[in-house]
mmCIF file of C-alpha atoms in Angstrom:
data_model
loop_
_atom_site.group_PDB
_atom_site.id
_atom_site.type_symbol
_atom_site.label_atom_id
_atom_site.label_comp_id
_atom_site.label_asym_id
_atom_site.label_seq_id
_atom_site.Cartn_x
_atom_site.Cartn_y
_atom_site.Cartn_z
ATOM 1 C CA UNK A 12 -13.613 13.488 4.689
ATOM 2 C CA UNK A 13 -10.273 14.998 5.412
ATOM 3 C CA UNK A 14 -8.431 11.755 4.071
ATOM 4 C CA UNK A 15 -6.274 12.279 1.083
ATOM 5 C CA UNK A 16 -3.490 10.380 -0.458
ATOM 6 C CA UNK A 17 -0.996 10.692 -3.502
ATOM 7 C CA UNK A 18 -0.344 7.808 -6.051
ATOM 8 C CA UNK A 19 3.319 7.947 -7.635
ATOM 9 C CA UNK A 20 4.972 6.015 -10.115
ATOM 10 C CA UNK A 21 8.457 5.690 -10.226
ATOM 11 C CA UNK A 22 10.078 4.226 -13.384
ATOM 12 C CA UNK A 23 13.425 2.559 -12.827
ATOM 13 C CA UNK A 24 15.907 1.312 -14.932
ATOM 14 C CA UNK A 25 18.001 -1.870 -13.745
ATOM 15 C CA UNK A 26 21.261 -2.705 -15.520
ATOM 16 C CA UNK A 27 20.693 -6.356 -14.498
ATOM 17 C CA UNK A 28 17.884 -8.678 -14.391
ATOM 18 C CA UNK A 29 16.286 -8.194 -10.840
ATOM 19 C CA UNK A 30 13.974 -10.027 -9.044
ATOM 20 C CA UNK A 31 11.072 -8.121 -7.626
ATOM 21 C CA UNK A 32 11.474 -10.120 -4.181
ATOM 22 C CA UNK A 33 14.867 -8.617 -4.040
ATOM 23 C CA UNK A 34 13.867 -5.217 -4.287
ATOM 24 C CA UNK A 35 11.052 -5.892 -1.576
ATOM 25 C CA UNK A 36 13.954 -7.071 0.814
ATOM 26 C CA UNK A 37 16.049 -4.172 0.430
ATOM 27 C CA UNK A 38 13.503 -1.659 0.925
ATOM 28 C CA UNK A 39 12.160 -3.527 4.207
ATOM 29 C CA UNK A 40 15.668 -3.886 5.130
ATOM 30 C CA UNK A 41 16.966 -0.015 4.370
ATOM 31 C CA UNK A 42 14.052 2.249 3.912
ATOM 32 C CA UNK A 43 13.357 3.419 7.514
ATOM 33 C CA UNK A 44 17.136 4.043 8.296
ATOM 34 C CA UNK A 45 17.917 5.812 5.503
ATOM 35 C CA UNK A 46 14.866 8.161 5.869
ATOM 36 C CA UNK A 47 15.656 8.798 9.289
ATOM 37 C CA UNK A 48 19.544 9.630 8.345
ATOM 38 C CA UNK A 49 18.397 11.967 5.766
ATOM 39 C CA UNK A 50 16.453 13.986 8.583
ATOM 40 C CA UNK A 51 17.868 13.369 12.055
ATOM 41 C CA UNK A 52 21.040 14.502 13.550
ATOM 42 C CA UNK A 53 20.507 11.781 16.413
ATOM 43 C CA UNK A 54 19.985 8.681 14.633
ATOM 44 C CA UNK A 55 20.984 6.292 17.477
ATOM 45 C CA UNK A 56 18.965 8.132 20.061
ATOM 46 C CA UNK A 57 15.384 6.674 21.288
ATOM 47 C CA UNK A 58 12.692 8.984 19.720
ATOM 48 C CA UNK A 59 10.669 8.901 23.131
ATOM 49 C CA UNK A 60 13.494 10.708 24.628
ATOM 50 C CA UNK A 61 13.880 13.405 21.934
ATOM 51 C CA UNK A 62 12.210 16.767 22.462
ATOM 52 C CA UNK A 63 11.756 17.268 18.514
ATOM 53 C CA UNK A 64 10.014 14.541 17.577
ATOM 54 C CA UNK A 65 6.448 15.910 17.216
ATOM 55 C CA UNK A 66 7.818 17.951 14.550
ATOM 56 C CA UNK A 67 10.133 15.633 13.356
ATOM 57 C CA UNK A 68 9.563 14.288 9.724
ATOM 58 C CA UNK A 69 10.738 10.896 10.263
ATOM 59 C CA UNK A 70 8.882 10.284 13.586
ATOM 60 C CA UNK A 71 5.546 11.554 11.908
ATOM 61 C CA UNK A 72 5.973 8.774 9.181
ATOM 62 C CA UNK A 73 7.619 5.832 10.911
ATOM 63 C CA UNK A 74 6.627 6.792 14.629
ATOM 64 C CA UNK A 75 3.531 4.561 14.751
ATOM 65 C CA UNK A 76 2.376 6.149 17.893
ATOM 66 C CA UNK A 77 -0.806 4.702 19.400
ATOM 67 C CA UNK A 78 -3.797 6.576 20.352
ATOM 68 C CA UNK A 79 -4.218 7.706 24.054
ATOM 69 C CA UNK A 80 -7.999 7.392 23.543
ATOM 70 C CA UNK A 81 -8.857 3.724 24.728
ATOM 71 C CA UNK A 82 -11.849 3.234 22.562
ATOM 72 C CA UNK A 83 -9.933 4.361 19.278
ATOM 73 C CA UNK A 84 -7.095 2.126 20.732
ATOM 74 C CA UNK A 85 -9.382 -0.680 20.995
ATOM 75 C CA UNK A 86 -10.771 -0.176 17.377
ATOM 76 C CA UNK A 87 -7.759 0.599 15.506
ATOM 77 C CA UNK A 88 -4.685 -1.078 17.623
ATOM 78 C CA UNK A 89 -1.174 -0.085 16.498
ATOM 79 C CA UNK A 90 -1.317 2.107 13.036
ATOM 80 C CA UNK A 91 0.268 0.878 9.960
ATOM 81 C CA UNK A 92 2.779 2.510 8.008
ATOM 82 C CA UNK A 93 1.268 5.803 6.025
ATOM 83 C CA UNK A 94 2.913 4.771 2.931
ATOM 84 C CA UNK A 95 2.397 1.678 0.378
ATOM 85 C CA UNK A 96 5.049 0.542 -2.127
ATOM 86 C CA UNK A 97 4.569 -1.845 -5.213
ATOM 87 C CA UNK A 98 6.795 -3.174 -7.618
ATOM 88 C CA UNK A 99 6.266 -4.729 -11.236
ATOM 89 C CA UNK A 100 8.257 -5.123 -14.269
ATOM 90 C CA UNK A 101 7.240 -2.934 -17.413
ATOM 91 C CA UNK A 102 7.158 -3.207 -20.955
ATOM 92 C CA UNK A 103 9.630 -5.662 -23.058
ATOM 93 C CA UNK A 104 12.359 -6.535 -20.492
ATOM 94 C CA UNK A 105 15.920 -7.520 -21.760
ATOM 95 C CA UNK A 106 17.886 -9.856 -19.173
ATOM 96 C CA UNK A 107 20.777 -7.056 -19.465
ATOM 97 C CA UNK A 108 18.445 -4.158 -19.040
ATOM 98 C CA UNK A 109 15.086 -4.101 -16.781
ATOM 99 C CA UNK A 110 12.552 -1.411 -16.453
ATOM 100 C CA UNK A 111 10.529 -1.748 -13.064
ATOM 101 C CA UNK A 112 7.499 0.480 -11.777
ATOM 102 C CA UNK A 113 7.987 1.450 -8.391
ATOM 103 C CA UNK A 114 4.232 2.658 -7.280
ATOM 104 C CA UNK A 115 4.309 4.634 -4.162
ATOM 105 C CA UNK A 116 1.086 5.680 -2.405
ATOM 106 C CA UNK A 117 1.402 8.166 0.572
ATOM 107 C CA UNK A 118 -1.240 8.750 3.027
ATOM 108 C CA UNK A 119 -2.715 11.347 4.845
ATOM 109 C CA UNK A 120 -0.242 13.656 7.140
ATOM 110 C CA UNK A 121 2.764 11.846 5.603
ATOM 111 C CA UNK A 122 2.184 13.887 2.092
ATOM 112 C CA UNK A 123 4.121 16.851 3.689
ATOM 113 C CA UNK A 124 6.905 14.365 4.265
ATOM 114 C CA UNK A 125 7.026 13.358 0.555
ATOM 115 C CA UNK A 126 10.592 15.064 0.002
ATOM 116 C CA UNK A 127 11.857 12.782 2.840
ATOM 117 C CA UNK A 128 10.397 9.483 1.321
ATOM 118 C CA UNK A 129 11.691 10.244 -2.152
ATOM 119 C CA UNK A 130 15.320 10.837 -0.958
ATOM 120 C CA UNK A 131 14.928 7.472 0.897
ATOM 121 C CA UNK A 132 14.020 5.829 -2.512
ATOM 122 C CA UNK A 133 16.953 7.541 -3.929
ATOM 123 C CA UNK A 134 19.461 6.322 -1.012
ATOM 124 C CA UNK A 135 18.008 2.924 -1.081
ATOM 125 C CA UNK A 136 18.285 2.527 -4.926
ATOM 126 C CA UNK A 137 22.259 4.217 -4.855
ATOM 127 C CA UNK A 138 23.110 2.143 -1.889
ATOM 128 C CA UNK A 139 26.438 0.155 -1.644
ATOM 129 C CA UNK A 140 24.298 -2.955 -1.878
ATOM 130 C CA UNK A 141 22.716 -2.003 -5.358
ATOM 131 C CA UNK A 142 26.215 -1.371 -6.939
ATOM 132 C CA UNK A 143 25.067 1.448 -8.966
ATOM 133 C CA UNK A 144 22.596 -0.548 -11.225
ATOM 134 C CA UNK A 145 19.670 1.378 -10.526
ATOM 135 C CA UNK A 146 18.667 4.432 -12.119
ATOM 136 C CA UNK A 147 15.308 6.300 -11.848
ATOM 137 C CA UNK A 148 13.950 7.622 -15.346
ATOM 138 C CA UNK A 149 10.933 9.211 -14.384
ATOM 139 C CA UNK A 150 8.447 10.227 -11.484
ATOM 140 C CA UNK A 151 5.067 10.937 -11.700
ATOM 141 C CA UNK A 152 1.831 11.517 -9.683
ATOM 142 C CA UNK A 153 -1.444 10.026 -11.191
ATOM 143 C CA UNK A 154 -4.736 11.112 -11.007
ATOM 144 C CA UNK A 155 -8.330 9.425 -10.397
ATOM 145 C CA UNK A 156 -7.865 7.770 -13.857
ATOM 146 C CA UNK A 157 -4.457 6.802 -13.405
ATOM 147 C CA UNK A 158 -3.286 9.589 -15.926
ATOM 148 C CA UNK A 159 0.345 10.471 -15.100
ATOM 149 C CA UNK A 160 1.276 14.100 -14.390
ATOM 150 C CA UNK A 161 5.665 14.444 -14.260
ATOM 151 C CA UNK A 162 6.494 15.875 -10.883
ATOM 152 C CA UNK A 163 8.830 19.001 -10.733
ATOM 153 C CA UNK A 164 12.503 17.797 -10.678
ATOM 154 C CA UNK A 165 13.177 20.798 -7.925
ATOM 155 C CA UNK A 166 9.894 20.410 -5.700
ATOM 156 C CA UNK A 167 8.024 17.268 -6.072
ATOM 157 C CA UNK A 168 5.041 19.089 -4.221
ATOM 158 C CA UNK A 169 4.670 21.628 -6.952
ATOM 159 C CA UNK A 170 2.993 19.064 -9.442
ATOM 160 C CA UNK A 171 1.738 16.897 -7.130
ATOM 161 C CA UNK A 172 -1.878 15.364 -7.666
ATOM 162 C CA UNK A 173 -3.688 14.912 -4.497
ATOM 163 C CA UNK A 174 -6.439 12.416 -4.210
ATOM 164 C CA UNK A 175 -9.371 12.539 -1.822
ATOM 165 C CA UNK A 176 -10.541 9.347 -0.468
ATOM 166 C CA UNK A 177 -13.981 10.372 -0.333
ATOM 167 C CA UNK A 178 -14.039 10.956 -4.156
ATOM 168 C CA UNK A 179 -12.281 7.433 -4.722
ATOM 169 C CA UNK A 180 -15.091 5.812 -2.774
ATOM 170 C CA UNK A 181 -17.858 8.129 -4.151
ATOM 171 C CA UNK A 182 -17.141 7.098 -7.969
ATOM 172 C CA UNK A 183 -17.770 3.186 -7.037
ATOM 173 C CA UNK A 184 -21.109 1.628 -7.871
ATOM 174 C CA UNK A 185 -23.186 1.234 -4.562
ATOM 175 C CA UNK A 186 -25.323 -1.553 -6.156
ATOM 176 C CA UNK A 187 -23.193 -4.412 -7.593
ATOM 177 C CA UNK A 188 -23.523 -7.964 -7.723
ATOM 178 C CA UNK A 189 -20.138 -9.210 -9.150
ATOM 179 C CA UNK A 190 -16.682 -8.528 -8.430
ATOM 180 C CA UNK A 191 -13.254 -9.979 -9.599
ATOM 181 C CA UNK A 192 -10.604 -9.888 -7.208
ATOM 182 C CA UNK A 193 -6.876 -10.374 -8.762
ATOM 183 C CA UNK A 194 -3.832 -10.640 -6.532
ATOM 184 C CA UNK A 195 -0.832 -9.345 -7.927
ATOM 185 C CA UNK A 196 1.449 -10.294 -5.231
ATOM 186 C CA UNK A 197 1.044 -13.136 -2.309
ATOM 187 C CA UNK A 198 -1.527 -12.062 0.579
ATOM 188 C CA UNK A 199 -0.421 -13.116 3.840
ATOM 189 C CA UNK A 200 -3.086 -13.250 6.426
ATOM 190 C CA UNK A 201 -3.446 -15.226 9.659
ATOM 191 C CA UNK A 202 -6.413 -16.955 11.327
ATOM 192 C CA UNK A 203 -6.034 -18.335 14.927
ATOM 193 C CA UNK A 204 -2.424 -18.223 14.497
ATOM 194 C CA UNK A 205 -2.212 -19.892 11.271
ATOM 195 C CA UNK A 206 -1.253 -18.450 7.870
ATOM 196 C CA UNK A 207 -4.266 -18.564 5.246
ATOM 197 C CA UNK A 208 -3.363 -21.128 2.586
ATOM 198 C CA UNK A 209 -6.903 -20.609 0.492
ATOM 199 C CA UNK A 210 -8.450 -17.061 -0.465
ATOM 200 C CA UNK A 211 -11.027 -16.191 2.025
ATOM 201 C CA UNK A 212 -13.225 -13.360 1.305
ATOM 202 C CA UNK A 213 -14.413 -12.698 4.362
ATOM 203 C CA UNK A 214 -11.189 -12.749 6.303
ATOM 204 C CA UNK A 215 -9.553 -10.548 3.445
ATOM 205 C CA UNK A 216 -12.388 -7.964 3.769
ATOM 206 C CA UNK A 217 -12.641 -7.707 7.341
ATOM 207 C CA UNK A 218 -8.755 -7.149 7.387
ATOM 208 C CA UNK A 219 -8.921 -4.497 4.868
ATOM 209 C CA UNK A 220 -11.811 -2.742 6.660
ATOM 210 C CA UNK A 221 -9.547 -2.713 10.001
ATOM 211 C CA UNK A 222 -6.551 -1.449 7.742
ATOM 212 C CA UNK A 223 -8.256 1.184 5.818
ATOM 213 C CA UNK A 224 -10.119 2.305 8.982
ATOM 214 C CA UNK A 225 -6.912 2.595 10.887
ATOM 215 C CA UNK A 226 -5.008 4.539 8.215
ATOM 216 C CA UNK A 227 -7.821 7.040 7.990
ATOM 217 C CA UNK A 228 -7.971 7.667 11.737
ATOM 218 C CA UNK A 229 -4.400 7.801 12.517
ATOM 219 C CA UNK A 230 -3.031 9.604 9.261
ATOM 220 C CA UNK A 231 -6.491 11.207 8.109
ATOM 221 C CA UNK A 232 -7.846 12.579 11.224
ATOM 222 C CA UNK A 233 -11.087 10.832 10.073
ATOM 223 C CA UNK A 234 -13.524 8.143 11.469
ATOM 224 C CA UNK A 235 -15.943 6.575 8.744
ATOM 225 C CA UNK A 236 -19.738 6.377 9.656
ATOM 226 C CA UNK A 237 -20.565 3.528 7.986
ATOM 227 C CA UNK A 238 -21.504 0.376 9.894
ATOM 228 C CA UNK A 239 -18.466 -1.651 9.981
ATOM 229 C CA UNK A 240 -20.514 -4.430 11.833
ATOM 230 C CA UNK A 241 -23.165 -4.622 9.449
ATOM 231 C CA UNK A 242 -20.277 -4.651 6.653
ATOM 232 C CA UNK A 243 -18.705 -7.483 8.347
ATOM 233 C CA UNK A 244 -21.929 -9.375 8.575
ATOM 234 C CA UNK A 245 -22.410 -8.734 4.607
ATOM 235 C CA UNK A 246 -19.078 -10.133 4.127
ATOM 236 C CA UNK A 247 -20.778 -13.568 5.161
ATOM 237 C CA UNK A 248 -23.178 -13.676 2.346
ATOM 238 C CA UNK A 249 -20.868 -13.209 -0.550
ATOM 239 C CA UNK A 250 -19.934 -16.576 -2.289
ATOM 240 C CA UNK A 251 -16.965 -17.337 -4.695
ATOM 241 C CA UNK A 252 -18.146 -18.578 -8.212
ATOM 242 C CA UNK A 253 -14.646 -19.021 -9.951
ATOM 243 C CA UNK A 254 -11.641 -19.842 -7.771
ATOM 244 C CA UNK A 255 -8.326 -19.499 -9.338
ATOM 245 C CA UNK A 256 -6.335 -18.747 -6.194
ATOM 246 C CA UNK A 257 -3.294 -20.731 -5.151
ATOM 247 C CA UNK A 258 -0.573 -20.411 -2.407
ATOM 248 C CA UNK A 259 2.759 -19.642 -3.500
ATOM 249 C CA UNK A 260 6.156 -17.785 -2.855
ATOM 250 C CA UNK A 261 7.132 -14.829 -4.720
ATOM 251 C CA UNK A 262 9.830 -15.820 -7.297
ATOM 252 C CA UNK A 263 13.146 -15.217 -5.736
ATOM 253 C CA UNK A 264 11.657 -14.514 -2.440
ATOM 254 C CA UNK A 265 11.565 -16.706 1.108
ATOM 255 C CA UNK A 266 8.925 -18.070 3.395
ATOM 256 C CA UNK A 267 7.922 -14.522 4.392
ATOM 257 C CA UNK A 268 6.939 -13.692 0.967
ATOM 258 C CA UNK A 269 4.741 -16.727 0.481
ATOM 259 C CA UNK A 270 0.829 -16.283 0.517
ATOM 260 C CA UNK A 271 -2.028 -16.403 -1.672
ATOM 261 C CA UNK A 272 -1.929 -15.415 -5.284
ATOM 262 C CA UNK A 273 -4.026 -15.567 -8.110
ATOM 263 C CA UNK A 274 -7.933 -14.489 -9.034
ATOM 264 C CA UNK A 275 -11.576 -15.252 -8.562
ATOM 265 C CA UNK A 276 -15.054 -14.145 -9.107
ATOM 266 C CA UNK A 277 -17.380 -13.401 -6.327
ATOM 267 C CA UNK A 278 -21.285 -12.984 -6.294
ATOM 268 C CA UNK A 279 -23.386 -11.053 -3.683
ATOM 269 C CA UNK A 280 -24.654 -7.906 -2.444
ATOM 270 C CA UNK A 281 -21.832 -5.618 -2.673
ATOM 271 C CA UNK A 282 -23.590 -2.244 -1.455
ATOM 272 C CA UNK A 283 -21.502 -0.555 0.798
ATOM 273 C CA UNK A 284 -18.258 -2.976 0.645
ATOM 274 C CA UNK A 285 -17.544 -1.886 -2.881
ATOM 275 C CA UNK A 286 -16.112 1.791 -1.948
ATOM 276 C CA UNK A 287 -13.939 0.240 0.847
ATOM 277 C CA UNK A 288 -12.574 -2.444 -1.457
ATOM 278 C CA UNK A 289 -11.682 0.268 -3.981
ATOM 279 C CA UNK A 290 -9.895 2.483 -1.587
ATOM 280 C CA UNK A 291 -8.192 -0.520 -0.202
ATOM 281 C CA UNK A 292 -6.683 -1.460 -3.557
ATOM 282 C CA UNK A 293 -4.681 1.712 -3.029
ATOM 283 C CA UNK A 294 -3.335 0.534 0.483
ATOM 284 C CA UNK A 295 -2.504 -3.369 -0.335
ATOM 285 C CA UNK A 296 -3.619 -6.016 2.118
ATOM 286 C CA UNK A 297 -2.399 -8.383 4.944
ATOM 287 C CA UNK A 298 1.285 -8.558 6.203
ATOM 288 C CA UNK A 299 3.931 -6.768 4.554
ATOM 289 C CA UNK A 300 1.340 -4.545 2.815
ATOM 290 C CA UNK A 301 3.436 -1.385 3.006
ATOM 291 C CA UNK A 302 6.103 -2.839 0.775
ATOM 292 C CA UNK A 303 4.413 -4.245 -1.779
ATOM 293 C CA UNK A 304 2.536 -7.550 -0.452
ATOM 294 C CA UNK A 305 -0.904 -8.358 -0.952
ATOM 295 C CA UNK A 306 -1.348 -5.755 -3.920
ATOM 296 C CA UNK A 307 -4.750 -6.530 -5.604
ATOM 297 C CA UNK A 308 -6.873 -5.304 -8.666
ATOM 298 C CA UNK A 309 -10.552 -5.138 -8.181
ATOM 299 C CA UNK A 310 -13.167 -5.257 -11.289
ATOM 300 C CA UNK A 311 -16.790 -4.641 -10.545
ATOM 301 C CA UNK A 312 -19.759 -5.599 -13.018
ATOM 302 C CA UNK A 313 -17.317 -6.037 -15.975
ATOM 303 C CA UNK A 314 -15.959 -2.622 -15.031
ATOM 304 C CA UNK A 315 -12.326 -1.582 -13.987
ATOM 305 C CA UNK A 316 -12.654 0.470 -11.072
ATOM 306 C CA UNK A 317 -9.212 0.249 -9.285
ATOM 307 C CA UNK A 318 -5.873 -1.174 -9.708
#
């Protein structure tokens, strides 16, 4: 499988008490444009008319170009963005000075464009809207066990730990009967045009299978050999034995940052499903996944396997 990712952690200090919802909204609003400004001389030009788009770093990440294969288009539809942010407070935060961890997972063919993405993070945090209150203290790249490796200050690619999706999936137990899922940020999914108000394992897992397979196809040039139809049917046999989920809005956020949060325990046959749930935990789930929504942790059979 030629489907890789990198798992970065950026430790950020804020001179004021900052709502995570504020950071998410800022990155949703600014990240694409500041990345484009860092590499493109014609930021107002329509990319479809630009002869340089094939080799353009911005277009490779943000272009979301559809497949020309009708069958692939039917299966995978529009590609998601090949990066995933997550934001969370760290340690003992004082009101006047807060530390935040920004996790950034970069997927497949977006990895060579890492310099542009990191420049984009710097540009967002130093924009006039932030009034100079954010400072990046440390950049690290994490291995399979989550152990951090400091990135080279000059070239992030030198100390970069590249993770194989195959290795992430293979280290999961294939025979497992109990899984705990904890949603760290609201999960937003729709069924029949309506937003999900309660956690639905079947809807969550099927959405995640589509997301992971689409990312693999568009950015890893890989198609999974597993039978997704049988995995989808397998979801119907999973039951929730302990439900502590709730519908809420992320603190400081608006309706767009509303969804299902909380945790629950699920029982059933997870053989074949668990590797995809583990890989999906790097990618978040649902609407707004690229910018931090739908982040979840997975614990299988009493052991932590992904977060």
